Short mmCIF file of C-alpha atoms and ligand atoms in Angstrom, two decimals:
data_model
loop_
_atom_site.label_atom_id
_atom_site.label_comp_id
_atom_site.label_asym_id
_atom_site.label_seq_id
_atom_site.Cartn_x
_atom_site.Cartn_y
_atom_site.Cartn_z
CA MET E 1 199.06 -24.18 -24.36
CA ALA E 2 202.34 -26.02 -23.73
CA PHE E 3 203.48 -27.01 -20.23
CA SER E 4 206.92 -28.08 -19.13
CA THR E 5 207.22 -31.72 -18.01
CA LYS E 6 207.56 -30.59 -14.39
CA THR E 7 204.40 -28.44 -14.52
CA ARG E 8 202.52 -31.28 -16.21
CA LYS E 9 203.58 -33.68 -13.39
CA ILE E 10 202.41 -31.19 -10.75
CA LEU E 11 199.08 -30.74 -12.53
CA VAL E 12 198.54 -34.52 -12.80
CA ALA E 13 199.45 -34.95 -9.11
CA LEU E 14 197.02 -32.18 -8.13
CA LEU E 15 194.29 -33.76 -10.25
CA ILE E 16 194.82 -37.20 -8.70
CA THR E 17 194.89 -35.72 -5.18
CA GLY E 18 191.70 -33.74 -5.94
CA TRP E 19 189.85 -36.76 -7.24
CA SER E 20 191.07 -38.93 -4.35
CA LEU E 21 189.88 -36.34 -1.81
CA ALA E 22 186.52 -36.09 -3.59
CA LEU E 23 186.14 -39.90 -3.59
CA ILE E 24 187.12 -40.21 0.08
CA TYR E 25 184.65 -37.42 0.96
CA TYR E 26 181.90 -39.13 -1.09
CA PHE E 27 182.40 -42.54 0.52
CA PHE E 28 182.51 -41.10 4.02
CA GLN E 29 179.41 -39.05 3.37
CA LEU E 30 177.56 -41.85 1.52
CA PRO E 31 175.64 -43.16 4.54
CA ALA E 32 174.54 -39.59 5.39
CA ILE E 33 173.52 -38.86 1.75
CA LYS E 34 171.62 -42.14 1.60
CA HIS E 35 169.97 -41.39 4.93
CA SER E 36 168.84 -37.91 3.86
CA LEU E 37 167.43 -39.29 0.60
CA LYS E 38 165.64 -41.95 2.57
CA THR E 39 164.14 -39.57 5.12
CA LYS E 40 162.90 -37.31 2.31
CA GLN E 41 161.04 -40.13 0.61
CA LEU E 42 157.25 -40.02 0.38
CA TYR E 43 155.15 -43.14 -0.18
CA TYR E 44 152.13 -42.64 -2.46
CA ASN E 45 149.15 -45.01 -2.45
CA ASN E 46 145.77 -44.88 -4.18
CA ARG E 47 142.46 -46.64 -3.60
CA LEU E 48 138.83 -46.29 -4.71
CA LEU E 49 136.69 -45.85 -1.60
CA MET E 50 133.39 -44.16 -0.74
CA GLY E 51 132.72 -43.65 -4.45
CA THR E 52 135.87 -41.61 -4.98
CA PHE E 53 139.62 -41.78 -5.54
CA TRP E 54 141.76 -41.63 -2.36
CA GLN E 55 145.45 -40.78 -2.40
CA VAL E 56 147.70 -41.01 0.65
CA SER E 57 151.17 -39.40 0.68
CA SER E 58 153.35 -39.91 3.71
CA PRO E 59 156.97 -40.53 4.71
CA ASN E 60 155.57 -43.46 6.68
CA LYS E 61 155.01 -46.67 4.73
CA GLN E 62 152.17 -47.85 7.00
CA ALA E 63 150.07 -44.67 6.67
CA ALA E 64 148.05 -45.72 3.60
CA THR E 65 147.02 -49.09 5.06
CA ILE E 66 145.72 -47.35 8.19
CA VAL E 67 143.84 -44.65 6.20
CA PHE E 68 142.25 -47.12 3.75
CA SER E 69 141.17 -49.47 6.51
CA GLU E 70 139.45 -46.62 8.44
CA ALA E 71 137.77 -45.23 5.28
CA SER E 72 136.55 -48.70 4.39
CA ARG E 73 135.17 -49.25 7.91
CA ILE E 74 133.25 -45.95 7.72
CA GLU E 75 132.00 -46.74 4.20
CA GLN E 76 130.59 -50.09 5.37
CA LEU E 77 128.66 -48.27 8.12
CA LEU E 78 127.44 -45.21 6.24
CA SER E 79 127.12 -45.85 2.50
CA LYS E 80 123.59 -45.83 1.12
CA TYR E 81 124.92 -47.91 -1.81
CA ILE E 82 125.82 -50.86 0.50
CA ALA E 83 122.63 -52.78 1.37
CA THR E 84 124.02 -54.02 4.71
CA SER E 85 125.24 -50.61 5.93
CA GLU E 86 123.56 -49.14 8.99
CA ILE E 87 122.28 -46.24 6.90
CA SER E 88 120.65 -48.58 4.34
CA GLN E 89 119.04 -50.59 7.15
CA LEU E 90 117.82 -47.43 8.88
CA ASN E 91 116.40 -46.12 5.59
CA ARG E 92 114.52 -49.41 5.08
CA LEU E 93 113.27 -49.85 8.64
CA GLY E 94 112.74 -46.25 9.82
CA LYS E 95 114.18 -47.12 13.25
CA LEU E 96 117.50 -48.74 14.20
CA LYS E 97 119.97 -49.14 17.03
CA VAL E 98 123.24 -47.98 15.46
CA SER E 99 126.95 -47.99 16.29
CA PRO E 100 128.50 -45.04 18.18
CA ASP E 101 130.10 -43.80 14.89
CA THR E 102 126.77 -43.68 13.04
CA PHE E 103 124.99 -42.11 16.01
CA TYR E 104 127.73 -39.46 16.31
CA ILE E 105 127.65 -38.45 12.64
CA ILE E 106 123.84 -38.20 12.58
CA LYS E 107 123.91 -36.10 15.77
CA LYS E 108 126.60 -33.81 14.28
CA SER E 109 124.60 -33.54 11.04
CA ILE E 110 121.55 -32.32 12.95
CA GLU E 111 123.75 -29.71 14.66
CA PHE E 112 125.02 -28.53 11.25
CA HIS E 113 121.41 -28.36 10.03
CA ASP E 114 120.60 -26.02 12.94
CA LYS E 115 123.70 -23.87 12.40
CA THR E 116 123.40 -23.50 8.60
CA PHE E 117 119.89 -22.03 8.37
CA LYS E 118 118.71 -25.53 7.35
CA ALA E 119 120.86 -25.52 4.19
CA PHE E 120 122.69 -28.66 5.31
CA ASP E 121 120.22 -31.49 5.68
CA ILE E 122 121.00 -35.22 5.59
CA THR E 123 117.30 -36.03 5.07
CA VAL E 124 117.60 -34.87 1.43
CA GLY E 125 117.66 -38.60 0.49
CA PRO E 126 114.17 -38.69 -1.13
CA LEU E 127 114.98 -35.53 -3.14
CA ILE E 128 118.30 -36.97 -4.36
CA ASP E 129 116.35 -40.06 -5.52
CA LEU E 130 113.59 -37.95 -7.10
CA TRP E 131 116.01 -35.91 -9.25
CA GLY E 132 117.71 -39.16 -10.32
CA PHE E 133 121.11 -38.59 -8.75
CA THR E 134 121.08 -41.98 -6.98
CA THR E 135 120.57 -44.00 -10.17
CA GLN E 136 121.98 -41.46 -12.68
CA GLU E 137 118.57 -41.53 -14.43
CA PHE E 138 118.08 -37.78 -14.26
CA GLN E 139 114.73 -36.00 -14.51
CA VAL E 140 113.24 -32.60 -13.73
CA PRO E 141 110.27 -33.46 -11.47
CA THR E 142 106.98 -31.56 -11.42
CA ASP E 143 106.42 -28.91 -8.74
CA ASP E 144 103.72 -31.13 -7.20
CA LYS E 145 106.08 -34.08 -6.91
CA ILE E 146 108.73 -31.85 -5.30
CA ARG E 147 106.18 -30.46 -2.83
CA ASP E 148 105.11 -34.03 -1.90
CA THR E 149 108.68 -35.21 -1.48
CA LEU E 150 109.54 -32.21 0.72
CA LYS E 151 107.12 -33.65 3.34
CA LEU E 152 109.74 -36.37 3.94
CA VAL E 153 112.58 -33.84 4.35
CA GLY E 154 113.77 -32.07 7.50
CA SER E 155 116.37 -33.04 10.10
CA ASP E 156 113.91 -31.98 12.81
CA LYS E 157 111.98 -35.15 11.84
CA ILE E 158 114.81 -37.38 13.13
CA ILE E 159 114.44 -38.63 16.72
CA LEU E 160 117.65 -39.55 18.57
CA HIS E 161 117.46 -41.84 21.62
CA GLY E 162 120.84 -41.04 23.19
CA ASN E 163 120.68 -43.64 25.97
CA ASP E 164 120.70 -46.64 23.60
CA ASN E 165 121.93 -45.13 20.26
CA VAL E 166 118.58 -45.61 18.51
CA VAL E 167 117.73 -43.42 15.52
CA GLU E 168 114.11 -43.10 14.46
CA PHE E 169 112.27 -41.29 11.65
CA LYS E 170 109.07 -39.42 12.47
CA ILE E 171 107.63 -40.09 8.98
CA PRO E 172 107.72 -43.39 7.04
CA GLY E 173 109.62 -43.03 3.77
CA MET E 174 112.27 -40.66 5.12
CA LYS E 175 115.84 -41.38 3.98
CA ILE E 176 119.22 -40.24 5.23
CA ASP E 177 122.02 -39.47 2.76
CA LEU E 178 125.43 -38.79 4.30
CA GLY E 179 127.12 -37.97 0.97
CA ALA E 180 127.96 -34.44 2.10
CA ILE E 181 129.61 -35.35 5.41
CA ALA E 182 130.77 -39.00 5.49
CA LYS E 183 134.08 -38.39 3.68
CA GLY E 184 134.98 -35.59 6.08
CA TYR E 185 134.23 -37.85 9.04
CA ALA E 186 136.25 -40.70 7.52
CA LEU E 187 139.21 -38.30 7.18
CA ASP E 188 138.96 -37.40 10.88
CA CYS E 189 138.78 -41.09 11.86
CA ALA E 190 141.81 -41.87 9.68
CA VAL E 191 143.81 -39.00 11.19
CA LYS E 192 142.94 -40.17 14.72
CA LYS E 193 144.15 -43.70 13.89
CA LEU E 194 147.36 -42.37 12.26
CA LYS E 195 148.16 -40.39 15.42
CA GLU E 196 147.50 -43.47 17.59
CA HIS E 197 150.16 -45.24 15.51
CA GLY E 198 152.58 -42.34 16.03
CA ILE E 199 152.25 -41.13 12.42
CA ASN E 200 152.14 -37.33 12.44
CA ASN E 201 152.83 -36.41 8.81
CA CYS E 202 150.48 -37.44 6.03
CA LEU E 203 148.47 -35.85 3.24
CA ILE E 204 145.15 -37.55 2.45
CA ASN E 205 143.21 -36.53 -0.63
CA ALA E 206 139.73 -38.06 -0.77
CA GLY E 207 138.39 -37.02 -4.17
CA GLY E 208 139.12 -33.33 -3.66
CA GLN E 209 138.62 -33.10 0.08
CA VAL E 210 141.98 -33.21 1.84
CA TYR E 211 143.37 -33.56 5.31
CA ALA E 212 146.92 -32.29 5.72
CA LEU E 213 148.33 -33.88 8.86
CA GLY E 214 151.55 -32.28 10.12
CA ASP E 215 153.92 -31.19 7.39
CA LYS E 216 156.04 -32.34 4.47
CA PHE E 217 159.66 -32.43 5.70
CA GLY E 218 159.22 -29.24 7.73
CA LYS E 219 157.15 -27.34 5.16
CA ASN E 220 153.35 -26.99 4.90
CA TRP E 221 151.59 -29.36 2.54
CA LYS E 222 150.73 -27.56 -0.71
CA ILE E 223 147.47 -28.35 -2.45
CA ALA E 224 145.64 -26.98 -5.48
CA ILE E 225 141.93 -26.23 -5.82
CA GLN E 226 140.70 -27.60 -9.12
CA GLY E 227 138.35 -25.62 -11.33
CA ARG E 228 135.47 -26.71 -13.54
CA ASN E 229 138.01 -27.94 -16.08
CA LYS E 230 140.13 -30.58 -14.31
CA LEU E 231 143.34 -29.02 -15.67
CA GLU E 232 142.44 -25.56 -14.42
CA ILE E 233 143.77 -24.57 -10.99
CA ILE E 234 141.65 -21.84 -9.39
CA GLY E 235 143.44 -21.60 -6.08
CA ALA E 236 146.41 -22.85 -4.09
CA LEU E 237 146.55 -23.60 -0.37
CA GLU E 238 149.30 -24.32 2.15
CA LEU E 239 147.99 -26.46 4.96
CA LYS E 240 149.15 -27.94 8.26
CA ASP E 241 146.80 -29.92 10.53
CA LYS E 242 143.82 -28.70 8.51
CA SER E 243 141.16 -30.09 6.22
CA ALA E 244 139.96 -28.39 3.05
CA SER E 245 136.71 -29.37 1.37
CA THR E 246 135.29 -28.06 -1.90
CA SER E 247 131.67 -28.39 -2.99
CA GLY E 248 130.87 -27.47 -6.55
CA ASN E 249 128.31 -27.80 -9.31
CA TYR E 250 130.72 -29.37 -11.81
CA GLU E 251 131.35 -32.84 -10.36
CA GLN E 252 127.82 -34.29 -10.64
CA PHE E 253 125.15 -32.55 -12.68
CA PHE E 254 122.88 -32.86 -15.69
CA LEU E 255 121.77 -30.37 -18.33
CA LYS E 256 118.17 -29.99 -19.44
CA GLY E 257 116.56 -27.18 -21.43
CA GLY E 258 119.79 -25.17 -21.28
CA ARG E 259 119.89 -25.32 -17.47
CA LEU E 260 122.39 -27.02 -15.21
CA TYR E 261 121.01 -29.10 -12.33
CA CYS E 262 123.66 -30.11 -9.75
CA HIS E 263 123.69 -32.81 -7.06
CA ILE E 264 123.57 -30.36 -4.16
CA ILE E 265 119.92 -29.73 -3.32
CA ASP E 266 118.48 -26.79 -1.43
CA PRO E 267 116.41 -28.73 1.15
CA ARG E 268 114.21 -25.67 1.73
CA THR E 269 112.93 -25.57 -1.86
CA GLY E 270 113.59 -29.12 -3.13
CA TYR E 271 115.50 -27.75 -6.15
CA PRO E 272 119.22 -28.04 -6.91
CA ALA E 273 121.27 -25.17 -5.46
CA ASN E 274 121.45 -22.33 -7.93
CA ASN E 275 123.19 -19.32 -6.44
CA GLN E 276 125.55 -18.42 -9.31
CA ILE E 277 128.74 -19.69 -7.66
CA THR E 278 130.93 -22.44 -9.08
CA SER E 279 132.39 -23.77 -5.86
CA ALA E 280 132.87 -23.18 -2.15
CA THR E 281 136.01 -24.24 -0.30
CA VAL E 282 136.11 -24.47 3.50
CA ILE E 283 139.36 -24.84 5.44
CA THR E 284 139.23 -25.79 9.09
CA ASP E 285 140.75 -28.21 11.60
CA LYS E 286 138.08 -30.95 11.34
CA GLY E 287 137.21 -32.86 8.16
CA ILE E 288 133.58 -33.27 9.24
CA THR E 289 133.14 -29.47 9.62
CA ALA E 290 134.88 -28.65 6.32
CA ASP E 291 132.72 -31.19 4.45
CA ALA E 292 129.36 -30.11 5.94
CA LEU E 293 130.05 -26.37 5.70
CA SER E 294 131.27 -26.45 2.09
CA THR E 295 127.97 -28.08 1.08
CA ALA E 296 125.95 -25.57 3.14
CA ILE E 297 127.83 -22.55 1.75
CA PHE E 298 127.14 -23.84 -1.74
CA VAL E 299 123.39 -23.78 -1.01
CA LEU E 300 123.18 -20.42 0.79
CA ASP E 301 122.73 -16.95 -0.70
CA LYS E 302 125.38 -14.24 -0.17
CA ASP E 303 123.86 -12.72 2.99
CA SER E 304 123.43 -16.09 4.72
CA GLN E 305 126.95 -17.10 3.66
CA LYS E 306 128.29 -13.98 5.42
CA GLN E 307 126.29 -14.77 8.57
CA LEU E 308 127.50 -18.37 8.58
CA ILE E 309 131.13 -17.26 8.17
CA LYS E 310 130.70 -15.08 11.29
CA GLU E 311 129.45 -18.13 13.23
CA PHE E 312 132.64 -20.07 12.40
CA PRO E 313 135.45 -17.54 12.94
CA GLU E 314 138.17 -20.22 13.06
CA THR E 315 137.20 -21.29 9.53
CA GLN E 316 138.55 -19.95 6.24
CA ILE E 317 136.12 -19.84 3.32
CA LYS E 318 136.84 -19.24 -0.36
CA ILE E 319 134.04 -18.83 -2.89
CA TYR E 320 134.66 -19.02 -6.65
P1 ADP M 401 131.03 -34.12 -2.95
O1 ADP M 401 130.22 -35.37 -2.85
O2 ADP M 401 131.39 -33.76 -4.35
O3 ADP M 401 132.17 -34.07 -2.00
P2 ADP M 401 129.35 -32.59 -1.19
O4 ADP M 401 130.21 -32.84 -0.01
O5 ADP M 401 128.85 -31.20 -1.32
O6 ADP M 401 130.07 -32.93 -2.54
O7 ADP M 401 128.14 -33.62 -1.09
C1 ADP M 401 127.13 -33.70 -2.05
C2 ADP M 401 126.24 -34.88 -1.74
O8 ADP M 401 125.56 -34.66 -0.50
C3 ADP M 401 125.15 -35.11 -2.76
O9 ADP M 401 125.56 -36.02 -3.73
C4 ADP M 401 124.02 -35.67 -1.91
O10 ADP M 401 124.23 -37.05 -1.70
C5 ADP M 401 124.17 -34.96 -0.60
N1 ADP M 401 123.48 -33.66 -0.51
C6 ADP M 401 122.96 -32.91 -1.52
N2 ADP M 401 122.44 -31.76 -1.07
C7 ADP M 401 122.62 -31.76 0.29
C8 ADP M 401 122.30 -30.85 1.32
N3 ADP M 401 121.70 -29.69 1.08
N4 ADP M 401 122.63 -31.19 2.59
C9 ADP M 401 123.23 -32.36 2.87
N5 ADP M 401 123.55 -33.27 1.93
C10 ADP M 401 123.28 -32.98 0.65
MG1 MG M 402 130.30 -31.77 1.79
#
């Protein structure tokens, strides 16, 4: 197409004016654009803690340091794999004056035992050892051995001396294992500390159990529920100020004689839970409750699951 010289001059002038206006607009807006990019930035940090992979996502740079330091503090108190932890000492001595944190979590665990038809029981320690889950040297024990070991199991055999924070076992040889509740409690402690520091938006993923504090730039945090195959997503959740915990038979298990034996034990029988479900996810406002209930649901049969769900109306439960 041919233009006259005059038209061409007008077009060039319009082009230059257009570009100049665009540039002026860009430079004036630059601080605002930069600011919006900055405020929409999330910091991601990972750490191995409590035997699992933790990931912290938050618009606040300090969030991860606070979360990791709380999780590490709780791990040092509660891990049965740390010889100096209060739980290891209590398991060795059978009686110990413990810190308020340890006393609180044991007390809460006994309450969960009472509310879950005895499916949740932190005194499963000797059974976890017997089946080989502590050392990864798995075995299917004899019925006699299981019956003997069951004598050491039962949260009603823990004595709590509330006035001086002393925990005592009624029977020598008893062992506490907080593997089904400690992570949930650590999440609650971390969230409390974040709030004390004025941090109100943060997603913490502790090896599959999450706490979604606040939101992600005004929208709920979105999380996926992993299936048996790590790449398979079996559910999606949108969370705000909630914890979601999944207990399943695919994280830790062994196969023998064509049967799968998982690390969640039914404390009433001494055998690994075997109720034909793959996983149970519990969503509620406290990490400690989500953690304990997801383990209990995984142990219980359908009728007891329904009864338990009625007892916790504020809690959402998904079974796969
Ligand atoms: P995960 O460790 O994968 O988050 P859970 O929260 O369900 O899974 O915890 C399982 C761990 O809890 C086991 O490895 C064991 O240490 C302990 N445990 C097993 N069975 C029970 C039970 N019935 N009640 C309480 N703790 C249990
Ligand atoms: Mg649990």
